[in-house]
Amino acid sequence: MAFAFGNSFICRDSATAKKVAFHPDIMTPCVTLEGDSYNPGGLLTGGSRRGGGVLLSRLHAVKEDESQLAALERQLHQVLAELQALQQHRQQYMELSQQLQLKAHQLSLAKEQMKQSEHHQLAEELAALEAELAQCEATSAEAEGKEKGLLDEAQALEREMEQQGRERGQRLKALEAKVKAAKQQAAAASKALKAKQNEREQLAIAVEASRGEEAAAQEQIAAAEAEVGRLAEEVEEAARKVAGVKEELDAAQGEVERRQGELRACDERMGAVEREVGEMEERKMNAGMEKKKLEHQVKTREAEQQRGFKDVERMLKQHAWIATEKAHFGKAGTDYDFPSRDPMAARQLLAEKQSEQSSVEKRINKKVIAMFDKTEQEYKDLQAKKDIVLRDKAKIEEAIEQLDEKKKKQLKVTWEKVTKDFGSIFATLLPGTTAKLDPPEGQDFLAGLEVKVAFGGVWKHSLSELSGGQRSLLALSLILALLLFKPAPLYILDEVDAALDLNHTQNIGQMIKQHFPHSQFIVVSLKEGMFNNANVIFRTKFIDGVSTVTRTVPNQSASAAGLGRAPPSAANASRQRGPPASTARKNTQGGSTRIRQEDAENVEPSEVF
């Protein structure tokens, strides 16, 4: 029995467990059926669930709560279904409300139209119809009686609408048809009244024009008055119909209000159900937590039992003598004579050691060593990653610095080359001048470059001091200097000398020969100064309605001598739509470009070679 329940006794209640645990002759830990633990070493557990029932009863209560919760959930689904149906009724109510407002607005418009109808104006203008007005009053009294009848009919209709809610739409449509018919009748009556009024005015004019036709006019007036009376009756009838429609609309409004009350009641019911569901959810959650606690306690007890079995097996395996000496346990005269020994002293010593161990365990965290090793390893990993990142950062910064330095060197080389060629080209195009690209004052070339021009050694403060032609040459020089940094094999220039005089035009040809020895130019020009520097000239003429192209080599000997070397490559091409024009072309290898005669015959005046 030493290891049957993990060195503990199982007691029925707390009182028994307390007596056994603290009995001087026993001093053994005890556990009640409710889960309370009593340890003679001074450690007590449990007690917070006193009066809570045993585990099985609590589990049974949890099952009952779950079944009750399921029933409430089914009730909630049913209420939600009813709510969805009520939402549909609410949508119908909103539609009926909108139709009701529309019909009420139409009714008010009909009333306003009736107030402003021709009937009232005729009643004011024709004083002779006072007798008929008295008859209308009598008719009005009769209409009041009919109105009461209509009220009774409206009440009957209201009861019928309460019994047959589904027919509301059809009745509203019927009411709309009645209102529409009443409006049409009122409009017809108004038109008839207007017609009769016009007829009466015509008759009055006829009476004034001819006394002899007075009798006939009186007869017509009498007929008109009779027609007016008839129309007035029709108007009254229309008014009664409108009143009936209004009563029906009021009944429909009452039905709508009743439905609103039902909706509010349903909303209140839904709120109560939602609150009840919330309470049940809370109860379910509490029951679930209690269930988990009980399951945890059951698992703990099962684990303790398994540990007890394992301890027995371990001790049997560890101490083989137990199996052989087990039969002598408790026998007198043997080494296992337990009654002859003093177990109290041993138990007291064991209790003291266990108490000391318990007090020490409270102050010592056994997981510290494992946590320290894990944290130390994580620190080493992070430190290694940090070192890798720092090395990568240093390499990246070094690469960036090298790239920045290369960029600065390349930009400086480019700037020096371009500004040198820029000044040389501009001096060739405009002798006696020079130009350069300088950084702004107080800054380096990375901040930007400014174009500066000097005439006769005097630097200009602004480019606005230059003429239009000088600025054109300056722009052309800058573009060619940029192109000269990385020359292309072929350039095409179209009338770049259009705004220049002959001297400057000739300078362009010299500049091309001097600065672009390894490139080929096709230049379109209309000025003779450009032709003097061309290796080959193509002239286009328009003769007898036919375009003619002629090829000319200005210097045959020079061209022939240049076959064996790479002469300056400059070519000029000219285009003209009317008078003769010339096109010049220069080959980089010193040879001349030829155009076949059959190709020249097909050239149009606008084509450029």
mmCIF file of C-alpha atoms in Angstrom, residues 32-33 347 516 543 597:
data_model
loop_
_atom_site.group_PDB
_atom_site.id
_atom_site.type_symbol
_atom_site.label_atom_id
_atom_site.label_comp_id
_atom_site.label_asym_id
_atom_site.label_seq_id
_atom_site.Cartn_x
_atom_site.Cartn_y
_atom_site.Cartn_z
ATOM 1 C CA THR A 32 -10.631 13.696 -0.615
ATOM 2 C CA LEU A 33 -13.062 12.615 -3.307
ATOM 3 C CA ARG A 347 8.627 10.002 9.091
ATOM 4 C CA PHE A 516 34.496 65.096 -86.965
ATOM 5 C CA ILE A 543 12.694 71.106 -115.201
ATOM 6 C CA GLN A 597 20.485 57.376 -113.396
#
